[in-house]
XYZ file of N, CA and C in Angstrom:
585
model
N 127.065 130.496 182.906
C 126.698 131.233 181.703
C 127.384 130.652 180.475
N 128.303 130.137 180.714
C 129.521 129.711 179.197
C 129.181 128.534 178.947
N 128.309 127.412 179.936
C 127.511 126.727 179.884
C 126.532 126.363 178.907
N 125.875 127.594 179.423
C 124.008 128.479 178.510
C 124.628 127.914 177.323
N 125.950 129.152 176.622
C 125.983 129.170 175.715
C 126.119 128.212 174.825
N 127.222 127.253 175.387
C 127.814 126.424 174.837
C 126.481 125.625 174.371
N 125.390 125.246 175.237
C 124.305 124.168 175.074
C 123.475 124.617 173.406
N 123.503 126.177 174.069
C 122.707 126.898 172.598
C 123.445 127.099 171.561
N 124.703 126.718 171.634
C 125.328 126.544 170.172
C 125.248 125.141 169.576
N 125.109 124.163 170.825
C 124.858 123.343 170.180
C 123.647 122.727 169.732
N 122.769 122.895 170.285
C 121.314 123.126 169.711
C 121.344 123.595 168.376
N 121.915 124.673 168.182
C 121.858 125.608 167.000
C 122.467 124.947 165.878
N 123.732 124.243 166.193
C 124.055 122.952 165.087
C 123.834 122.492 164.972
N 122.691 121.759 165.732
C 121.925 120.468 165.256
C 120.700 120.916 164.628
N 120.287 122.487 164.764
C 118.736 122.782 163.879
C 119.412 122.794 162.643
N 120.582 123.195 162.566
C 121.120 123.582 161.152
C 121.673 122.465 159.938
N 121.726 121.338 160.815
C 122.526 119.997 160.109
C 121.003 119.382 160.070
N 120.146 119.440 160.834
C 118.667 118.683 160.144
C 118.457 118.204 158.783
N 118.096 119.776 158.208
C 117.079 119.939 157.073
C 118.493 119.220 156.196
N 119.812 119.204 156.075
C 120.932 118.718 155.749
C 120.634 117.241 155.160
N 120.619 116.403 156.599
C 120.446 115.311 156.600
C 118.920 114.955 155.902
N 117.751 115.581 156.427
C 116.630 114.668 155.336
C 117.092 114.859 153.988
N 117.497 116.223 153.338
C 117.410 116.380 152.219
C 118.629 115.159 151.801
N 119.296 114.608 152.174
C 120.036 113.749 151.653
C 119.789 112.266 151.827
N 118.880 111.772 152.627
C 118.357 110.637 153.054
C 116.950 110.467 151.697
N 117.184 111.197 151.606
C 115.719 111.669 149.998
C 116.120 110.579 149.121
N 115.357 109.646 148.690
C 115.896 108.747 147.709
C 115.524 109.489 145.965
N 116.773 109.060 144.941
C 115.451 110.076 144.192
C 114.578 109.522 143.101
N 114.105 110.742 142.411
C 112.825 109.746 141.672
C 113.152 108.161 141.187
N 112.337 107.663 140.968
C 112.563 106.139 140.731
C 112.063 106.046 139.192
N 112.883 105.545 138.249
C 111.953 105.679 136.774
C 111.775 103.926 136.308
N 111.147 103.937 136.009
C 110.136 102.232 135.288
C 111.439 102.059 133.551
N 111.662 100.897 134.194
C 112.149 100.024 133.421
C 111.473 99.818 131.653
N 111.827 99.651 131.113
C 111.345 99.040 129.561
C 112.579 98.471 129.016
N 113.278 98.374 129.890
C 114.664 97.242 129.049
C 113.707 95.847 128.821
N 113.961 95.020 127.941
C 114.108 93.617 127.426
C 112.359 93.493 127.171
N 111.839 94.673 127.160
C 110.172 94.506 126.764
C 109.662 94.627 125.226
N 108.824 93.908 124.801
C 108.142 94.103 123.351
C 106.860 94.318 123.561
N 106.651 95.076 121.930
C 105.450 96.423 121.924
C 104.931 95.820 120.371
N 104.123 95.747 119.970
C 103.524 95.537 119.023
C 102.165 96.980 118.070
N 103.129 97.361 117.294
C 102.215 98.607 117.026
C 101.909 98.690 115.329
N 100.168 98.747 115.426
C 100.199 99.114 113.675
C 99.337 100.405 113.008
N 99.589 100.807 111.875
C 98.833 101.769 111.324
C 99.053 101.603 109.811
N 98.053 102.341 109.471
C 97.785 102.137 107.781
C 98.745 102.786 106.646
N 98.526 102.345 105.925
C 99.360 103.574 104.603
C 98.840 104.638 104.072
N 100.087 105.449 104.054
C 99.021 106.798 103.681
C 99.879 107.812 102.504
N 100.896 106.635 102.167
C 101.496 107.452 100.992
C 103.169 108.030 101.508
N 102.573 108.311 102.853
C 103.797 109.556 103.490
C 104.819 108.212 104.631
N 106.027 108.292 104.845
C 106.912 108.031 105.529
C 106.131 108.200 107.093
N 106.321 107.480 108.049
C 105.893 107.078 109.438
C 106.600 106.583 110.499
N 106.332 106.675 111.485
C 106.875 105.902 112.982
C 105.803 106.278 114.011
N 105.428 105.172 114.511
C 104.323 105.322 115.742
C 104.476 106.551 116.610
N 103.323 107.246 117.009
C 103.661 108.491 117.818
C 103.772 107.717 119.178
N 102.440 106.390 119.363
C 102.879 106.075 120.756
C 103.343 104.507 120.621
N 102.977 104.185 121.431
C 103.870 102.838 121.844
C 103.134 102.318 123.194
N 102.487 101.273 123.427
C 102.027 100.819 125.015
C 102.793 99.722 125.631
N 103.309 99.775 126.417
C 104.437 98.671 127.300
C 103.737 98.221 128.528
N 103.567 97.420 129.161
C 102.539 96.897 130.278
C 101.678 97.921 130.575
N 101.003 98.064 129.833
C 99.310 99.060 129.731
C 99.340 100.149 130.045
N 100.950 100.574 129.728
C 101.497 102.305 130.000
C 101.296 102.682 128.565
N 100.829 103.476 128.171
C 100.978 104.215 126.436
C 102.202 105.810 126.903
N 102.998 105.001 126.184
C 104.371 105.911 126.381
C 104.546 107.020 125.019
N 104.690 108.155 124.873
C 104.722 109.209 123.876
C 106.069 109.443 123.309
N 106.458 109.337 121.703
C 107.569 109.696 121.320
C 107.929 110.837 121.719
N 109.262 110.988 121.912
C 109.854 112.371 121.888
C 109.481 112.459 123.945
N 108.909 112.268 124.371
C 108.209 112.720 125.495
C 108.407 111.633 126.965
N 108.290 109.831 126.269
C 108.926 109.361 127.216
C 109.718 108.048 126.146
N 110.011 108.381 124.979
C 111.107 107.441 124.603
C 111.271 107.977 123.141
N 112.440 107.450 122.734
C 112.817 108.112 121.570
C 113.582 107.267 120.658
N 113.323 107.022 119.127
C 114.069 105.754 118.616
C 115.590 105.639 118.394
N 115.829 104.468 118.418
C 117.168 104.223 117.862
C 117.816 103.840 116.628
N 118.418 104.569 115.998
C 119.093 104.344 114.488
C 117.369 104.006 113.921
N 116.176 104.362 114.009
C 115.053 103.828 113.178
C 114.422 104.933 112.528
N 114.247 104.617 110.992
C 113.585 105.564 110.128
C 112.804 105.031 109.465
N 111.702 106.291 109.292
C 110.562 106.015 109.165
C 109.964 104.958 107.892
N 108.778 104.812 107.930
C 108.544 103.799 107.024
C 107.520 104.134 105.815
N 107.314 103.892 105.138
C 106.062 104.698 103.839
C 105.408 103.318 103.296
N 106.236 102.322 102.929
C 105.384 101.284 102.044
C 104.962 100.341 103.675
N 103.331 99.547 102.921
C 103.195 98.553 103.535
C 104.217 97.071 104.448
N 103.768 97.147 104.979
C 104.825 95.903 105.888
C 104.959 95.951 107.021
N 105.557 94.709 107.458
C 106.396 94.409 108.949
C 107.479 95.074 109.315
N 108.064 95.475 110.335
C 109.264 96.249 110.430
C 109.843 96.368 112.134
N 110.447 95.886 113.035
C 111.439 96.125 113.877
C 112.161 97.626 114.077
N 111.719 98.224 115.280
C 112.209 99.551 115.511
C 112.841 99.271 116.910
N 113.605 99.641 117.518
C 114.146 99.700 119.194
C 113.921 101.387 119.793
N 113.109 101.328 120.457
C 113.143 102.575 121.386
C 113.730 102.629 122.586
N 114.374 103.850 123.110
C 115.121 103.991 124.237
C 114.290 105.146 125.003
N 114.165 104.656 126.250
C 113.199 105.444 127.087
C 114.216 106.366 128.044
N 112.951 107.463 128.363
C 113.974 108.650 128.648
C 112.858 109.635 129.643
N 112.955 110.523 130.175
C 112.069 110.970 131.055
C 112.084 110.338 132.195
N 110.541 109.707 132.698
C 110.515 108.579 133.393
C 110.809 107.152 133.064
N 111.266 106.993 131.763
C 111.719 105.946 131.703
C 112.617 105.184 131.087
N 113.603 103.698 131.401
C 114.531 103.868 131.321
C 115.273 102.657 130.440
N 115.838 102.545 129.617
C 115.940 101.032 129.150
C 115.727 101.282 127.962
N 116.065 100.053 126.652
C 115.875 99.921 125.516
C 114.801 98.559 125.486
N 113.422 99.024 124.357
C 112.574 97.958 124.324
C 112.409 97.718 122.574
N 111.777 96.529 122.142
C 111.817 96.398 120.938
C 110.383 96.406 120.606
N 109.789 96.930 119.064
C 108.941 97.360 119.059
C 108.384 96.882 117.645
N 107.598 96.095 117.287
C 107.074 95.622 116.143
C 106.648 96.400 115.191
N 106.649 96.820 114.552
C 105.610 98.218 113.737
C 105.374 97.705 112.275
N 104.201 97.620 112.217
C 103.090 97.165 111.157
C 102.663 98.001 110.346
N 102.981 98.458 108.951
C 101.945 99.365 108.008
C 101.130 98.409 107.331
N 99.413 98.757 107.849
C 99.044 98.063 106.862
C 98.238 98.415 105.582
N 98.205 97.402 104.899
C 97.325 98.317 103.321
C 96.215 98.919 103.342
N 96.119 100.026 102.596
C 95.279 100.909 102.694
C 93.897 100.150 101.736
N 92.793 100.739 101.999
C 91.450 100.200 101.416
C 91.758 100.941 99.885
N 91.188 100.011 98.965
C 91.240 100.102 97.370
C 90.494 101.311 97.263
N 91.283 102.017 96.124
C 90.432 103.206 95.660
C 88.595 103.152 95.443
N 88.384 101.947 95.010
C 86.747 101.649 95.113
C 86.114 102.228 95.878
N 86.573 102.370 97.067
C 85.892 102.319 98.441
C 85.654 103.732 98.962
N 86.966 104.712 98.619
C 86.662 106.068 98.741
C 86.741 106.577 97.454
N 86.465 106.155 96.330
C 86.046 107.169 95.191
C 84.585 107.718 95.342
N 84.654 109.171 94.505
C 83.155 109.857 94.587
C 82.515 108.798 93.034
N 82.700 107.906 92.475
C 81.922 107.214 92.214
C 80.482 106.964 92.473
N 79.497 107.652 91.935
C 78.320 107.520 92.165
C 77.788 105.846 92.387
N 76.898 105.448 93.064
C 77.017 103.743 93.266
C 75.755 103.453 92.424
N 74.626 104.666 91.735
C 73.340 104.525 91.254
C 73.384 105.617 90.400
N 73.051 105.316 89.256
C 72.548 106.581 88.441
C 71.309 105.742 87.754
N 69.965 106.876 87.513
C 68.690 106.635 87.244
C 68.434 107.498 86.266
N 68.042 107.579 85.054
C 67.319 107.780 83.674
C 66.090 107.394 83.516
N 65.323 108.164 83.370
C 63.817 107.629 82.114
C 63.646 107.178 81.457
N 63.532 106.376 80.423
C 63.354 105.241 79.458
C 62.830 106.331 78.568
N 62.283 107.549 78.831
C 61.278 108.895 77.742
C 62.637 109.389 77.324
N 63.519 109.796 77.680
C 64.529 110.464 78.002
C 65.671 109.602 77.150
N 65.851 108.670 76.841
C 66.961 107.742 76.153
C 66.430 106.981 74.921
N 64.830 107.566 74.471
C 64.539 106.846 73.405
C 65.508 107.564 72.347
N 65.888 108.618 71.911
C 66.167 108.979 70.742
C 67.706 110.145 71.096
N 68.155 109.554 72.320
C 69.656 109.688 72.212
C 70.175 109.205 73.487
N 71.512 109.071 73.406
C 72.137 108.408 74.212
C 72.872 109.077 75.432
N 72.907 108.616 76.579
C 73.210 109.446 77.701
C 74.866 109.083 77.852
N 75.821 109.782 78.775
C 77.319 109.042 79.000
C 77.878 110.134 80.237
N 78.407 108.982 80.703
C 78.936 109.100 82.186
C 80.225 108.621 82.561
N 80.921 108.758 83.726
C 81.954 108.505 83.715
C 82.237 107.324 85.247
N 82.514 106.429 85.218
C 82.953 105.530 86.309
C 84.494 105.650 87.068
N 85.458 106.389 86.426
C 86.716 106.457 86.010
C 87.570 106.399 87.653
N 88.465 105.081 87.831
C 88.439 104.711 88.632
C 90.159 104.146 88.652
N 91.173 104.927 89.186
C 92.723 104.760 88.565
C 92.723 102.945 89.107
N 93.406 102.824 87.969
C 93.988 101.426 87.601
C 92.647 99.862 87.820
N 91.557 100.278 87.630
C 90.975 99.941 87.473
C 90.533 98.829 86.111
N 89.040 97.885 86.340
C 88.912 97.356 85.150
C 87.013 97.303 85.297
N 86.893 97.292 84.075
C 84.748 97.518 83.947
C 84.454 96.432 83.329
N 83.234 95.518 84.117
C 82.735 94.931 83.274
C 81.361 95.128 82.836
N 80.314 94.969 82.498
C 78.950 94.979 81.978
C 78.252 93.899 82.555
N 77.278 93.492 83.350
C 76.908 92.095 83.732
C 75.563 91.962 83.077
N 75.771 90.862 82.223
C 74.427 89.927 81.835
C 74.453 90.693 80.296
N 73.634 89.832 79.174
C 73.861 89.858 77.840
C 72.629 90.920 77.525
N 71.885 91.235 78.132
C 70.771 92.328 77.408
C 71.594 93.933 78.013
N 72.218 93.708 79.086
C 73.198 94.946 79.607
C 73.732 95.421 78.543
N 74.445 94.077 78.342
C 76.300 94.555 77.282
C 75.569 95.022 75.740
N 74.215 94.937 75.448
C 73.459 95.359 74.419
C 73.350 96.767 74.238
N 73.112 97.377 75.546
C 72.832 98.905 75.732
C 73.869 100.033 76.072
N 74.901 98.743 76.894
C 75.617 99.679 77.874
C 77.009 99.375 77.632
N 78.040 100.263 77.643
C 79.722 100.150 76.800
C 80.001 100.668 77.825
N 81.398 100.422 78.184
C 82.310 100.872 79.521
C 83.657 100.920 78.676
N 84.212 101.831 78.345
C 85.279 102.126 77.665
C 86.543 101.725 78.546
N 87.972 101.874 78.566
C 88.833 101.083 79.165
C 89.015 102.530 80.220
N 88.986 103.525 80.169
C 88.810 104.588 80.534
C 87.670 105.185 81.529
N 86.747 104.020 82.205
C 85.650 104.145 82.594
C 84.877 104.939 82.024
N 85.029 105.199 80.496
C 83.481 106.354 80.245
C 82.352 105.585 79.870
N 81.015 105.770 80.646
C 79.810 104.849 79.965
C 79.340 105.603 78.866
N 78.551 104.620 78.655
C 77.519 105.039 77.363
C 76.435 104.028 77.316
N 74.980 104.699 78.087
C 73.968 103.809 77.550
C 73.391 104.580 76.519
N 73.109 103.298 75.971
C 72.516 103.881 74.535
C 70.980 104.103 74.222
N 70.446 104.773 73.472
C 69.205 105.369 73.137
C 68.129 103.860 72.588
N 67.009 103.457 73.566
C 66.093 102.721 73.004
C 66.462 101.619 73.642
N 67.098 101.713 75.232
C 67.414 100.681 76.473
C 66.154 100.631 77.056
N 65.749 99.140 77.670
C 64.738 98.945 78.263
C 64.495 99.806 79.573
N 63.345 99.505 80.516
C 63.474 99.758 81.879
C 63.884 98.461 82.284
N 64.720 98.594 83.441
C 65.158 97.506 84.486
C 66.405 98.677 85.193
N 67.203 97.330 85.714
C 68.358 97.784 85.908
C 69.234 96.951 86.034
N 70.501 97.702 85.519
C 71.732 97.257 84.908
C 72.921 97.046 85.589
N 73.961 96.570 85.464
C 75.027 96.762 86.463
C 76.502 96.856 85.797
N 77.397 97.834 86.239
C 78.996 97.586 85.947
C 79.755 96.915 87.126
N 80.316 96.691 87.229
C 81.546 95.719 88.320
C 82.439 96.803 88.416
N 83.284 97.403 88.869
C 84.667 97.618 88.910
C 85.607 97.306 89.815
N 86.629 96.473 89.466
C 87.487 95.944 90.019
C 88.637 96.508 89.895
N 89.166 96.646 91.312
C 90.975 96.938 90.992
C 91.471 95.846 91.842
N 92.793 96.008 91.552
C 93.310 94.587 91.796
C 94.366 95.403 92.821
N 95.178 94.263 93.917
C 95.389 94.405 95.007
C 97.434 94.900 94.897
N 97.879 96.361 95.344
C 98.819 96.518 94.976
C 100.037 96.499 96.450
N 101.048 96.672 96.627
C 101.925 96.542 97.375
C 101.573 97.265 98.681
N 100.625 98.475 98.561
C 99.910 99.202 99.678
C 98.865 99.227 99.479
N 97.835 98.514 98.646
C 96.314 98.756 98.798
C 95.774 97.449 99.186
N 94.780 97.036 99.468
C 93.956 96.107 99.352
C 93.189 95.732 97.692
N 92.992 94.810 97.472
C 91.905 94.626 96.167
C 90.660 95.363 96.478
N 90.009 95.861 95.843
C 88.460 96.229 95.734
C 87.749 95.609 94.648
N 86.378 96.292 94.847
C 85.012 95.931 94.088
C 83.945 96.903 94.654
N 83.427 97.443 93.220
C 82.276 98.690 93.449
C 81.312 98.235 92.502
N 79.953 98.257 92.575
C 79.253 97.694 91.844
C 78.259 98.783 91.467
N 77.911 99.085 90.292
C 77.441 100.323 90.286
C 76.160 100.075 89.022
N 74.991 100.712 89.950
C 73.928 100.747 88.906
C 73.028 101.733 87.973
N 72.506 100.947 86.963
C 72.310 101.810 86.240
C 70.421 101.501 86.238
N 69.810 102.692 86.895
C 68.246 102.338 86.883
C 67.423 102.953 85.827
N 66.706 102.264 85.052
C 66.123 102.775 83.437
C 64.517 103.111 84.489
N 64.064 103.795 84.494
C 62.540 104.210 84.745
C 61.847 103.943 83.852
């Protein structure tokens, strides 16, 4: 009988040291490297201060705040090249370096409500003059062709003015802005149709 027991105590220490041993033979999670890796990331200007939300490292797109987070790097507002280092965290583990690109935003031309056509009657402009506005920040107007610049004035201010007893055809202004530290150059070409 002291036998029995002895066998079933020891049985009983070995059910009990089991679950012991796997749980410690458990290797644990394994997290992915991004030490000594480069990332190349760009986005546009938008006026406001920036830093990439993501980042892709061998065809992983990794999330700020979520699986890496920067180092000593603040954000950026003007156009340019710029060097950031992120340190990965979550699943992942290591410091990688990270290119970050603002690039220039498209010239006001391009998204002004600038009408691109305005059309008049030739009945309608015999005996007074119509005026409109092109007005386009930091901009410049020209008039194209010599029977145009006869009818039609573009003030420095973009305000037109065609004048009363203009042919039918149609006419054209240019407006150009020129290319600044965050924009691109533009060109809007805008017409003027006499009926």
């Amino acid at each position: 009988m002291k036998t029995m027991k002895k066998v079933a105590a020891v049985l009983l220490a070995v059910m009990l040291m089991a679950p012991a041993a796997v749980n410690a033979a458990a290797p644990s999670a394994t997290k992915t490297t991004i030490a000594g890796q480069k990332a190349a990331v760009s986005t546009v200007y938008t006026g406001k201060a920036q830093l990439p939300a993501t980042v892709t490292i061998n065809g992983k797109t990794l999330i700020a705040g979520q699986d890496f987070v920067y180092v000593n790097a603040a954000a950026k507002t003007d156009a340019g090249k710029y060097t950031v280092s992120i340190k990965g965290i979550g699943a992942f583990e290591g410091t990688a370096t990270v290119t970050y690109t603002v690039n220039k935003a498209a010239a006001a031309t391009k998204t002004t409500k600038v009408a691109a056509k305005k059309a008049y009657k030739a009945s309608s402009l015999k005996k007074k003059a119509k005026k409109f506005s092109v007005k386009v920040a930091g901009a410049t107007y020209t008039v194209k062709g010599k029977k145009a610049k006869k009818y039609i004035k573009v003030s420095k201010k973009g305000k037109v003015t065609v004048k009363k007893g203009i042919k039918k055809g149609t006419y054209k202004i240019v407006i150009k802005v020129k290319a600044t530290k965050n924009t691109k150059a533009g060109k809007k070409v805008v017409k003027i149709v006499i009926k």
